[in-house]
XYZ file of N, CA and C in Angstrom:
714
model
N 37.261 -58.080 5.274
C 36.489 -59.060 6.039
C 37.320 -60.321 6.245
N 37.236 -60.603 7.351
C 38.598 -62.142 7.833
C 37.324 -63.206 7.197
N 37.654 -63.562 6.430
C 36.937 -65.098 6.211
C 37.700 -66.301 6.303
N 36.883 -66.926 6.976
C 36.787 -68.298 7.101
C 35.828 -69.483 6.818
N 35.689 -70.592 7.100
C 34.786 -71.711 6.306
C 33.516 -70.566 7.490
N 33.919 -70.709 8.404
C 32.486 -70.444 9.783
C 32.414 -69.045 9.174
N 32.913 -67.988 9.781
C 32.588 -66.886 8.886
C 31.990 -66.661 7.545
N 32.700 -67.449 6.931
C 31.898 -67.006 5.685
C 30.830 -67.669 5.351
N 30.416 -68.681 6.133
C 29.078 -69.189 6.087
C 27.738 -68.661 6.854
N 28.163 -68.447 7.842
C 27.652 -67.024 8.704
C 27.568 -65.786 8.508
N 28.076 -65.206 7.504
C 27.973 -63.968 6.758
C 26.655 -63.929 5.769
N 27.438 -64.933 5.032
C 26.120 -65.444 3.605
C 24.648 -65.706 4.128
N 25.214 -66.619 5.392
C 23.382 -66.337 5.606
C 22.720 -65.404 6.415
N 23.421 -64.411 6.928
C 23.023 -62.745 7.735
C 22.808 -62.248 5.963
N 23.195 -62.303 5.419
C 22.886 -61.559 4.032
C 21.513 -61.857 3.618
N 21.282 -63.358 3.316
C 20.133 -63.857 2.712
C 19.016 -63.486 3.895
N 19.085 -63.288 5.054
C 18.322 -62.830 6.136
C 17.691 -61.706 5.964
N 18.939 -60.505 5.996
C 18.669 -58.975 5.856
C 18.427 -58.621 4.562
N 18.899 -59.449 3.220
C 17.886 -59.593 2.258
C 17.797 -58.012 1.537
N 19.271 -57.673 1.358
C 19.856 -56.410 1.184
C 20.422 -56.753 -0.368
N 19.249 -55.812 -1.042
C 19.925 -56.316 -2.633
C 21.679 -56.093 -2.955
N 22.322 -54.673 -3.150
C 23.158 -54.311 -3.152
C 24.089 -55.846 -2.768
N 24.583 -56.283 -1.550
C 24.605 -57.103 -0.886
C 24.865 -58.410 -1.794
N 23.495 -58.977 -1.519
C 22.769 -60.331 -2.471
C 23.406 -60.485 -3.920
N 23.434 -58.741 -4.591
C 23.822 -58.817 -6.047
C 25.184 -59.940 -5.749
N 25.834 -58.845 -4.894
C 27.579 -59.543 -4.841
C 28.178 -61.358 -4.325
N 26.985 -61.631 -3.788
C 27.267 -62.913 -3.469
C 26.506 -64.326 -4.293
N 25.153 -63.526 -5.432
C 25.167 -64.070 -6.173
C 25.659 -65.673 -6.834
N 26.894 -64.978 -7.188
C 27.706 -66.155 -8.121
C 27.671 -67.435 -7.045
N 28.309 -67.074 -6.167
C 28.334 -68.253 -5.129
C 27.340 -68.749 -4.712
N 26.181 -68.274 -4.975
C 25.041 -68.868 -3.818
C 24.376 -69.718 -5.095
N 24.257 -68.832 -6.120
C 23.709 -69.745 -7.385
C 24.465 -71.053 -7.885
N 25.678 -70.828 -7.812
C 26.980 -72.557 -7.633
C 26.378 -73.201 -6.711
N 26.468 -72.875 -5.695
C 26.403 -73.638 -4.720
C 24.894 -74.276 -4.893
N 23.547 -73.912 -4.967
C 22.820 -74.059 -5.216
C 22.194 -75.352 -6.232
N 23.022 -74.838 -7.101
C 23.120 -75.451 -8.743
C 23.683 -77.230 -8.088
N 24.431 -76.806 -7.136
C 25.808 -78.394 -6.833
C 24.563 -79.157 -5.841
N 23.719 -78.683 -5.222
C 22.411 -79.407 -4.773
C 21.633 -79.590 -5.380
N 20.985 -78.739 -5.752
C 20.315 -79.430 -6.703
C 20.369 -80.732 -7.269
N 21.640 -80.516 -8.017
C 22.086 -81.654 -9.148
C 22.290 -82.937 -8.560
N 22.765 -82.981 -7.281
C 23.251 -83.987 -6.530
C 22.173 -84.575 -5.001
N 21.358 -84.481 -5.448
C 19.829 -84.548 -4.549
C 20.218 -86.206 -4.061
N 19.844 -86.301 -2.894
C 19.667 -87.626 -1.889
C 18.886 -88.838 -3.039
N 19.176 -90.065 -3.194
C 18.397 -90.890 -3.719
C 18.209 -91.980 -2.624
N 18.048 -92.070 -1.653
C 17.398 -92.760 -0.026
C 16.811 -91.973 0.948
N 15.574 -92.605 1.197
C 15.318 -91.748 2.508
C 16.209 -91.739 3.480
N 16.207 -90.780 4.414
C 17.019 -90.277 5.495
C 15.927 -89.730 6.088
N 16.851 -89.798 7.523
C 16.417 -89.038 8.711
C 17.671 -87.649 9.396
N 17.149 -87.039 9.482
C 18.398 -85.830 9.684
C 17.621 -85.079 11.142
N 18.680 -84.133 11.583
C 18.568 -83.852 13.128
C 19.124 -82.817 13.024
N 18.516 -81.433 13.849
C 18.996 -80.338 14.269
C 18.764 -79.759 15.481
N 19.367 -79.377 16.212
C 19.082 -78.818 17.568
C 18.994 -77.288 17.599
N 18.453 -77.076 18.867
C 17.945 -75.282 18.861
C 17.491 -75.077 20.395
N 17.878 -74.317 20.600
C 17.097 -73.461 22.320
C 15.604 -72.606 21.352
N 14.316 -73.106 21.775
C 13.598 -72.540 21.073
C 12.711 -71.880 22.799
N 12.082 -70.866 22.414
C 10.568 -70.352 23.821
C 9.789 -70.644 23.427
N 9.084 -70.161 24.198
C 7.398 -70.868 24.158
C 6.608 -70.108 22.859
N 7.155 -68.866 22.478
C 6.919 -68.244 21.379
C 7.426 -68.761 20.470
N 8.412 -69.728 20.172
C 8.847 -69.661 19.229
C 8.247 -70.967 18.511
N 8.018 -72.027 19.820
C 7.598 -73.374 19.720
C 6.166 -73.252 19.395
N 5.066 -72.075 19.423
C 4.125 -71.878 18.926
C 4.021 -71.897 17.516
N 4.990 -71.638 17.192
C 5.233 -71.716 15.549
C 4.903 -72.743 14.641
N 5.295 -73.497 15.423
C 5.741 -74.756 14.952
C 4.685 -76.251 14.848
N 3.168 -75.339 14.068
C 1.430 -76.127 14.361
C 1.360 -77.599 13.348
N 1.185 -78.334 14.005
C 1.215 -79.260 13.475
C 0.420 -79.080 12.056
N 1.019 -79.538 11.055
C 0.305 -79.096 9.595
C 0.887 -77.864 8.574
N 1.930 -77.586 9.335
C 2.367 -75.728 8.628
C 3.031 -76.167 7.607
N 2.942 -75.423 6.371
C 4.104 -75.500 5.874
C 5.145 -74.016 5.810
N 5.859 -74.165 6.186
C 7.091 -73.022 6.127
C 8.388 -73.706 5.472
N 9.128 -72.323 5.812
C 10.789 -72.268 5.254
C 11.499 -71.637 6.026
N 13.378 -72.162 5.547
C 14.094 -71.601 6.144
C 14.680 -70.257 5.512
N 14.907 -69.622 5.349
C 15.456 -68.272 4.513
C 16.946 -68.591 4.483
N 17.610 -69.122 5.565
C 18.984 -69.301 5.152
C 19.664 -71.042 4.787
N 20.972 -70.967 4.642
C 21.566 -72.131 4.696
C 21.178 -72.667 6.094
N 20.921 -74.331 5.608
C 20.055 -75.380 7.417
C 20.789 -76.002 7.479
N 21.733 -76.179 8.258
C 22.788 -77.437 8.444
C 22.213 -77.965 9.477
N 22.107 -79.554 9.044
C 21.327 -80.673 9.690
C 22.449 -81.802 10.071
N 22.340 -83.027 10.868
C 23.301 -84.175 10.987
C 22.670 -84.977 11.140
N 23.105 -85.904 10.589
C 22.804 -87.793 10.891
C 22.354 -88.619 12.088
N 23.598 -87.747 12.410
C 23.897 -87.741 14.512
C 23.104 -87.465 15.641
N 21.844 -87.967 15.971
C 21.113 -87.365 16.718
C 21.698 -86.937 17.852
N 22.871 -87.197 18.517
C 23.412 -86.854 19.868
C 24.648 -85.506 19.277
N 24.684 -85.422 17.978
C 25.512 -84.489 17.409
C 24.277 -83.181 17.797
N 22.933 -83.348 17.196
C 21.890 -82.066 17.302
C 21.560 -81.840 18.987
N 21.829 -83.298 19.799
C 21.144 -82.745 21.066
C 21.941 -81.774 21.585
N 23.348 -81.570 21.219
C 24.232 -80.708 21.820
C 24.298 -79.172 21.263
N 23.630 -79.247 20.383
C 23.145 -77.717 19.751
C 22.164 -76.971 20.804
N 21.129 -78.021 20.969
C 19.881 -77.158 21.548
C 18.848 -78.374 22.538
N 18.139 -77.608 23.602
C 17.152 -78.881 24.129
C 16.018 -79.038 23.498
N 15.539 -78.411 22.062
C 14.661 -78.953 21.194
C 15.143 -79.719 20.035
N 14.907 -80.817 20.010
C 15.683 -81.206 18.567
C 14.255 -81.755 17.292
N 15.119 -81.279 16.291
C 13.758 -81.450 15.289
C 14.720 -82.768 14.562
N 13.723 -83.468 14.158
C 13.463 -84.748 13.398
C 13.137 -84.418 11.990
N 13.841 -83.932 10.809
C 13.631 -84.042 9.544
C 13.583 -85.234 8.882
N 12.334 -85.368 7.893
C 12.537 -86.537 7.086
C 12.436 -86.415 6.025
N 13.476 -87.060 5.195
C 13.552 -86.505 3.747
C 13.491 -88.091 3.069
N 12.588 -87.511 2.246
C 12.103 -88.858 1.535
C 12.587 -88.945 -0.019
N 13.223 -89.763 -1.142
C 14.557 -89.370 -2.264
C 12.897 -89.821 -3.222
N 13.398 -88.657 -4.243
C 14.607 -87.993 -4.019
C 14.386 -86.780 -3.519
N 14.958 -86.163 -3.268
C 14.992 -84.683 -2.624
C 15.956 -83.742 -3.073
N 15.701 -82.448 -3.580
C 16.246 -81.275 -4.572
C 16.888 -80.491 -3.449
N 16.594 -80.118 -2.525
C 16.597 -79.206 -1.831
C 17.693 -79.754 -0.277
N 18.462 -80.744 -0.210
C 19.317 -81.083 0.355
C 20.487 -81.768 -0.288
N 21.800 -81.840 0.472
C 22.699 -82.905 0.370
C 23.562 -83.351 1.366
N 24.598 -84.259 1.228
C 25.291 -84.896 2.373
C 26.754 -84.182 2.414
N 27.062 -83.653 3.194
C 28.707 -82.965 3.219
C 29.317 -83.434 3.712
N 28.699 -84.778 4.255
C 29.957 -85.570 5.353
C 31.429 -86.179 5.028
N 31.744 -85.594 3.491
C 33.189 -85.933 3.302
C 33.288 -84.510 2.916
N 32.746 -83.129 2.590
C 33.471 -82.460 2.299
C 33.432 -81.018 3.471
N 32.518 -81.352 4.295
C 32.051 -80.266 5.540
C 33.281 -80.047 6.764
N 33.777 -78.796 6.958
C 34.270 -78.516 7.737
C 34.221 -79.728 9.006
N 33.384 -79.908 9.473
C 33.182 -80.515 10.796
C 32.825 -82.451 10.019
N 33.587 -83.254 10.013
C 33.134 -84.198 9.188
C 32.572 -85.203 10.618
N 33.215 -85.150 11.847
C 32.526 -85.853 12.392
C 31.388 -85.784 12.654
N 30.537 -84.857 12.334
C 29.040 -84.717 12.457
C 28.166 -85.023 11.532
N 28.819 -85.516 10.095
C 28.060 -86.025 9.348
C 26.754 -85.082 8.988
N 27.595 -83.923 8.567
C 26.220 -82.893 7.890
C 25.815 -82.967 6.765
N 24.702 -82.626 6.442
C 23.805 -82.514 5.869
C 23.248 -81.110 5.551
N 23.145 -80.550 4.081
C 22.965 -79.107 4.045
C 21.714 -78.698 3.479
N 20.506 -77.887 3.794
C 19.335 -77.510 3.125
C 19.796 -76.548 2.725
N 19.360 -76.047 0.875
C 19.241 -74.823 0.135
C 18.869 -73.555 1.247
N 18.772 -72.525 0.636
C 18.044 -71.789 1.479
C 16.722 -71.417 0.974
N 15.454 -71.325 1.716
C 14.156 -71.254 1.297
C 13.612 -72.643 1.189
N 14.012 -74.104 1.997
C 13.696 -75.067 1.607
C 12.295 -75.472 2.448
N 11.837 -76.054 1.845
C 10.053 -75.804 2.861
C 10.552 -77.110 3.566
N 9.628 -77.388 4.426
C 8.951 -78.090 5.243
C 7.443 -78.374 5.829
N 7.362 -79.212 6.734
C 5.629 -79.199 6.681
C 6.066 -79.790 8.244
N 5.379 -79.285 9.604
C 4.909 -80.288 10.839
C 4.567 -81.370 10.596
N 5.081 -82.126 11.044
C 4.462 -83.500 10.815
C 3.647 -84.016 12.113
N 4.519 -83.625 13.937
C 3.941 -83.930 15.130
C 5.005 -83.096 15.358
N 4.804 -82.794 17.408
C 5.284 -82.177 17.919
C 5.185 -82.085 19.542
N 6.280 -82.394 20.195
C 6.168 -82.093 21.973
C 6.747 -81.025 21.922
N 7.334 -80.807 23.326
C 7.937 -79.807 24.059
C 9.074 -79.784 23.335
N 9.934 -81.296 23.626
C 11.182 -81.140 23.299
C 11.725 -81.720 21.435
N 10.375 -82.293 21.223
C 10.720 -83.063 19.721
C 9.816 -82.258 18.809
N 10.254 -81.696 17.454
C 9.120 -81.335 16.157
C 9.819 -82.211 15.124
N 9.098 -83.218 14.522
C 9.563 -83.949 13.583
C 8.448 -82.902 12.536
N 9.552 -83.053 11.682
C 9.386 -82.344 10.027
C 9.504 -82.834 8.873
N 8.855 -82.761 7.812
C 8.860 -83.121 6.366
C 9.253 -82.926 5.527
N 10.277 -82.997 4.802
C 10.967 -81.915 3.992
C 10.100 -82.203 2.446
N 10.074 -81.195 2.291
C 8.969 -81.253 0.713
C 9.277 -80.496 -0.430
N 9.772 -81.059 -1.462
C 10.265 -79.964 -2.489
C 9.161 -79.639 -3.509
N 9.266 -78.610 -3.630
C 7.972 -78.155 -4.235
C 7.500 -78.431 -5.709
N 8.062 -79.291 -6.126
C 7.597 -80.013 -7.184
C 6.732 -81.211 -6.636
N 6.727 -81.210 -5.339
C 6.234 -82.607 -5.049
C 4.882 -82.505 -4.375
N 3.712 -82.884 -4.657
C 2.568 -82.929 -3.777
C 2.293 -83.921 -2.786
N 2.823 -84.988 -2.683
C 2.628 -85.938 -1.710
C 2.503 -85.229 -0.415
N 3.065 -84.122 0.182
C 3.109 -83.928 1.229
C 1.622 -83.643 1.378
N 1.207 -82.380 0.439
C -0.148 -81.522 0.555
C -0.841 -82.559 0.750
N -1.085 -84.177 0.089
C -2.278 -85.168 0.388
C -2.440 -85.974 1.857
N -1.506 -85.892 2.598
C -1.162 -86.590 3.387
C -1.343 -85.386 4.547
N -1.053 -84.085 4.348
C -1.152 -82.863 5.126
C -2.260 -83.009 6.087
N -3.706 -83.802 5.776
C -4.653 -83.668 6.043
C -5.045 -84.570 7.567
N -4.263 -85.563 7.311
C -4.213 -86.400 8.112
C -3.433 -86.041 9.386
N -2.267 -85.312 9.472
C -1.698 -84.649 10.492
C -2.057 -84.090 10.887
N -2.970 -82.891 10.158
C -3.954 -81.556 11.088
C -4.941 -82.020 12.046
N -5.238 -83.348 11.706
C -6.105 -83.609 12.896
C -5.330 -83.781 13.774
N -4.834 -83.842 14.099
C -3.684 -83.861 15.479
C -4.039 -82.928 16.055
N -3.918 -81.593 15.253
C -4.152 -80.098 16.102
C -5.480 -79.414 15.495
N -6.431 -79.347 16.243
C -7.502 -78.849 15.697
C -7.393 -77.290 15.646
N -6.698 -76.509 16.290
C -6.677 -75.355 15.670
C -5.817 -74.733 15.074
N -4.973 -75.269 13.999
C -4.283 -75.765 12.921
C -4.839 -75.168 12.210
N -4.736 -73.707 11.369
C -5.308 -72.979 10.597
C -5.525 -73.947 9.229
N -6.191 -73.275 8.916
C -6.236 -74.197 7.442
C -5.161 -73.508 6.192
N -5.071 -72.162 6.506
C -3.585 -71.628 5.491
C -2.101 -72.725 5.895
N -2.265 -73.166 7.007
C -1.155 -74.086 7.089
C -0.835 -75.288 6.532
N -2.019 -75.162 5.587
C -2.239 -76.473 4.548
C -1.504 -76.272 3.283
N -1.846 -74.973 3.353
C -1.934 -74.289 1.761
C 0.048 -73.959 1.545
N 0.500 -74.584 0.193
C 1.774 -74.620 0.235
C 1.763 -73.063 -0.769
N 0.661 -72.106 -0.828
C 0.733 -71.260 -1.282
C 1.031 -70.071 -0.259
N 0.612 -70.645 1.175
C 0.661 -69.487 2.358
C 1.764 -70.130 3.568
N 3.149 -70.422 2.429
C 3.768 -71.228 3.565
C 4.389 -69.634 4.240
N 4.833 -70.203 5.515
C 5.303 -69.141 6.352
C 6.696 -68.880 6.542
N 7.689 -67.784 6.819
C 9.146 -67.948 6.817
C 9.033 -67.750 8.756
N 10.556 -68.817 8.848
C 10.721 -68.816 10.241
C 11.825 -67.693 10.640
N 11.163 -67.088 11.647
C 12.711 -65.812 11.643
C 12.462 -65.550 13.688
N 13.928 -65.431 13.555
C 13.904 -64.725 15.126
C 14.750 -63.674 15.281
N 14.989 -62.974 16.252
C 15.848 -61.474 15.827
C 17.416 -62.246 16.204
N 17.808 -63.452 16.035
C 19.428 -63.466 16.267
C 20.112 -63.368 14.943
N 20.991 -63.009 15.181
C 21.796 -61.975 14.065
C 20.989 -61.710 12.966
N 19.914 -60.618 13.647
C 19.332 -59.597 13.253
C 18.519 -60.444 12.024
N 18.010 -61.363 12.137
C 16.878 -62.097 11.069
C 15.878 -61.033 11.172
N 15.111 -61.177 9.687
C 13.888 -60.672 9.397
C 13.294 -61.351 8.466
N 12.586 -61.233 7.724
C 11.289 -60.818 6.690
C 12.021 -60.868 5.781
N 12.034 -61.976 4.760
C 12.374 -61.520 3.286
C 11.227 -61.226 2.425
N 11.406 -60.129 1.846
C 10.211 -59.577 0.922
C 10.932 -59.300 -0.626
N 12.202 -59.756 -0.662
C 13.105 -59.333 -1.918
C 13.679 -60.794 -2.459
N 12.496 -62.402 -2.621
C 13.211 -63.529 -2.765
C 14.049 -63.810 -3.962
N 13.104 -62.815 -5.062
C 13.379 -62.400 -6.240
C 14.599 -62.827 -6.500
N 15.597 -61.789 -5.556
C 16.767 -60.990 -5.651
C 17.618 -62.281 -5.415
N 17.346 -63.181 -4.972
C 18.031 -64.679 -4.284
C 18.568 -65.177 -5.539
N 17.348 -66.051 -6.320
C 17.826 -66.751 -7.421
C 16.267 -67.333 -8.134
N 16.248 -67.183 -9.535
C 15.357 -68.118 -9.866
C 15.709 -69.530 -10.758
N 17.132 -69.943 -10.031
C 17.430 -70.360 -10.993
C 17.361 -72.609 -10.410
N 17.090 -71.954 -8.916
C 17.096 -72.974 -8.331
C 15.454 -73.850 -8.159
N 15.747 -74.978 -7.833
C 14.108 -75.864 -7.712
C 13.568 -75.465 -6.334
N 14.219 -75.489 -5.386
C 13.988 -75.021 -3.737
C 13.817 -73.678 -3.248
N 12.686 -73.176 -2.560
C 12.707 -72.374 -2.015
C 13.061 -72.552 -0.312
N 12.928 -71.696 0.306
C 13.439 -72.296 1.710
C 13.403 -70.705 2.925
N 13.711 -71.797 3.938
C 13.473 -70.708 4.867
C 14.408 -71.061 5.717
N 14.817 -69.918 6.681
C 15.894 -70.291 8.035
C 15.867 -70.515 9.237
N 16.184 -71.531 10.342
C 16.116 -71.384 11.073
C 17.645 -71.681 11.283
N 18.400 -69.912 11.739
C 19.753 -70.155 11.660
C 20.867 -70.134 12.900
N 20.101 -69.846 14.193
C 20.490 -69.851 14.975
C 22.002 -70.521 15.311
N 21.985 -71.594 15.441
C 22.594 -73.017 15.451
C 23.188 -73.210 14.532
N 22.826 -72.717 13.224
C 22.984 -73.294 11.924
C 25.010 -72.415 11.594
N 25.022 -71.124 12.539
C 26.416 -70.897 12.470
C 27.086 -71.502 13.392
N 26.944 -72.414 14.038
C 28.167 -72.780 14.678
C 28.566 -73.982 13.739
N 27.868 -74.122 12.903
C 28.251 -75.342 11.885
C 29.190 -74.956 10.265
N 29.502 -74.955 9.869
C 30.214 -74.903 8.615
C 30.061 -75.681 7.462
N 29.831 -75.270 6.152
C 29.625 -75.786 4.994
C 29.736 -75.243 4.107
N 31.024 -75.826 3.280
C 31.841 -75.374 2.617
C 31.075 -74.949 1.003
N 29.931 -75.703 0.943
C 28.978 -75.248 -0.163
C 27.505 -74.880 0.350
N 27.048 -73.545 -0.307
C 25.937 -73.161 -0.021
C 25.130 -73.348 -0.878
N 23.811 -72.758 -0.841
C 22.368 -73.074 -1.684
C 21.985 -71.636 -1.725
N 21.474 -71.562 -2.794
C 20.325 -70.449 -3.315
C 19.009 -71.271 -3.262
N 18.345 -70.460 -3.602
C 16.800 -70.580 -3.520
C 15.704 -70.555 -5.022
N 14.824 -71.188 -4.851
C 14.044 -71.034 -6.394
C 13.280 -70.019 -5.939
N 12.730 -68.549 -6.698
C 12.032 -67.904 -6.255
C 10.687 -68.010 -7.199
N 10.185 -69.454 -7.614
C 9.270 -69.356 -8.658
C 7.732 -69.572 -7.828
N 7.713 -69.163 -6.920
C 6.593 -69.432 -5.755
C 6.384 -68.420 -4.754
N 7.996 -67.720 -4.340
C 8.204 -66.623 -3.173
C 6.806 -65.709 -3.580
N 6.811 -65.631 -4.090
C 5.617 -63.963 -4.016
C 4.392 -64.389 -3.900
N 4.513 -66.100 -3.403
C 2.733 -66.334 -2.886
C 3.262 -66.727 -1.478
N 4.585 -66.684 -1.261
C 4.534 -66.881 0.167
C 4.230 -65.782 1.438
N 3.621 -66.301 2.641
C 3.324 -64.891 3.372
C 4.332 -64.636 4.375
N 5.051 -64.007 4.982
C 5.662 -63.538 5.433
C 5.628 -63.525 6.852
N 6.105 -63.722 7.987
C 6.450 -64.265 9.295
C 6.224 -62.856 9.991
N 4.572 -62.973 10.875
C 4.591 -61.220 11.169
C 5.380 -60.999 12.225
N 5.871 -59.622 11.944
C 7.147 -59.691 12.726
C 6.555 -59.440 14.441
N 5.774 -59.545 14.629
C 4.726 -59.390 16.173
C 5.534 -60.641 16.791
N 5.565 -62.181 15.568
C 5.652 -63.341 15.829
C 6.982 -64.042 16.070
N 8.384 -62.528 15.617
C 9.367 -62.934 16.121
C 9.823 -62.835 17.059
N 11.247 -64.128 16.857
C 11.037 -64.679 18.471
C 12.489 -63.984 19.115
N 12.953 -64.214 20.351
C 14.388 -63.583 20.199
C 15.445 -64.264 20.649
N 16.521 -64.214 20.694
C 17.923 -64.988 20.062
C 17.422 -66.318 20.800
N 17.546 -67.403 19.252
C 17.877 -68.552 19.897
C 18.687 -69.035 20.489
N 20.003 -68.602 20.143
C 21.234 -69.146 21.010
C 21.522 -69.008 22.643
């Protein structure tokens, strides 16, 4: 296999996607390091972070004001809002409020330093916060933390038909679309339990970016999460 920083970051997260034990066993070591090096080194300021994406009208349905979901793979985010508009014509608005487990800053050690990235674990939740056509600002919420769930309540009125499982950080949802062959993780187990973050992917975009350290996932929650029906995936974002 030719690896490189892009390759091999793009590999790791087609793995954590397809969610192929055999696989997962072998990359292990690295994903649990990498993991372990976020964790430990969690944001102590709020931030605002930015990612871009070509999303459809299916896909932007997803996305109900009040949800909480995840990414399944590594989320590379930037500082740069004109860095994300060039990814995609939807750009999401993350806000991460410190401290926060489940991100860090790579902007001195990331392949691409002029973009000033920013890396989510994989399996890291989120919550809608609002949403247009072209903007979804998001919440990043580590699951030790309830502030989000109290405050959850107040956003759903925004969207009245805003299920009420989209409240529940027990029925968060994983985001998946069929580009490079995303699915359904039903094996989070197999990830890591060694991490605080669980997380989910939206990875489209997320390979043209590079980051030289990855994240594992906490799987001390996965088996109450429900699973993204696959009716609801969407197809290639790129």
């Amino acid at each position: 296999m030719d690896v490189g920083p892009l390759k091999f970051y793009k590999y790791v997260n087609e793995q954590l996607l397809a969610d192929d034990k055999d696989t997962l066993a072998k990359l292990m070591p690295f994903i649990r390091r990498a993991t372990y090096q976020i964790n430990h080194n969690s944001t102590n300021e709020d931030t605002i972070l930015y990612r871009g994406m070509n999303l459809n009208e299916q896909q932007q349905d997803f996305f109900r004001i009040g949800k909480f979901f995840r990414f399944p793979g590594f989320t590379a985010t930037t500082a740069k809002k004109h860095i994300a508009r060039s990814f995609g014509k939807t750009l999401f608005e993350i806000h991460v409020s410190a401290p926060c487990h489940q991100v860090i800053n790579m902007a001195n050690i990331s392949y691409f330093r002029e973009e000033e990235e920013w890396l989510f674990s994989p399996y890291s939740r989120f919550r809608v916060k609002d949403k247009t056509k072209e903007l979804i600002i998001l919440q990043s919420t580590d699951d030790s933390s309830d502030t989000d769930e109290q405050s959850c309540a107040n956003d759903a009125d925004k969207n009245e038909s805003t299920d009420s499982e989209d409240h529940n950080s027990d029925d968060d949802e994983e985001y998946h679309s069929h580009n490079n062959e995303e699915h359904k993780s039903s094996g989070d187990e197999n990830i890591s339990n060694d991490s605080r973050c669980d997380e989910e992917d939206l990875s489209d975009n997320t390979d043209n970016r590079s980051s030289d350290n990855s994240s594992d996932h906490n799987s001390n929650n996965d088996e109450q999460n429900s699973s993204y029906d696959s009716d609801e995936k969407s197809s290639n974002d790129e």
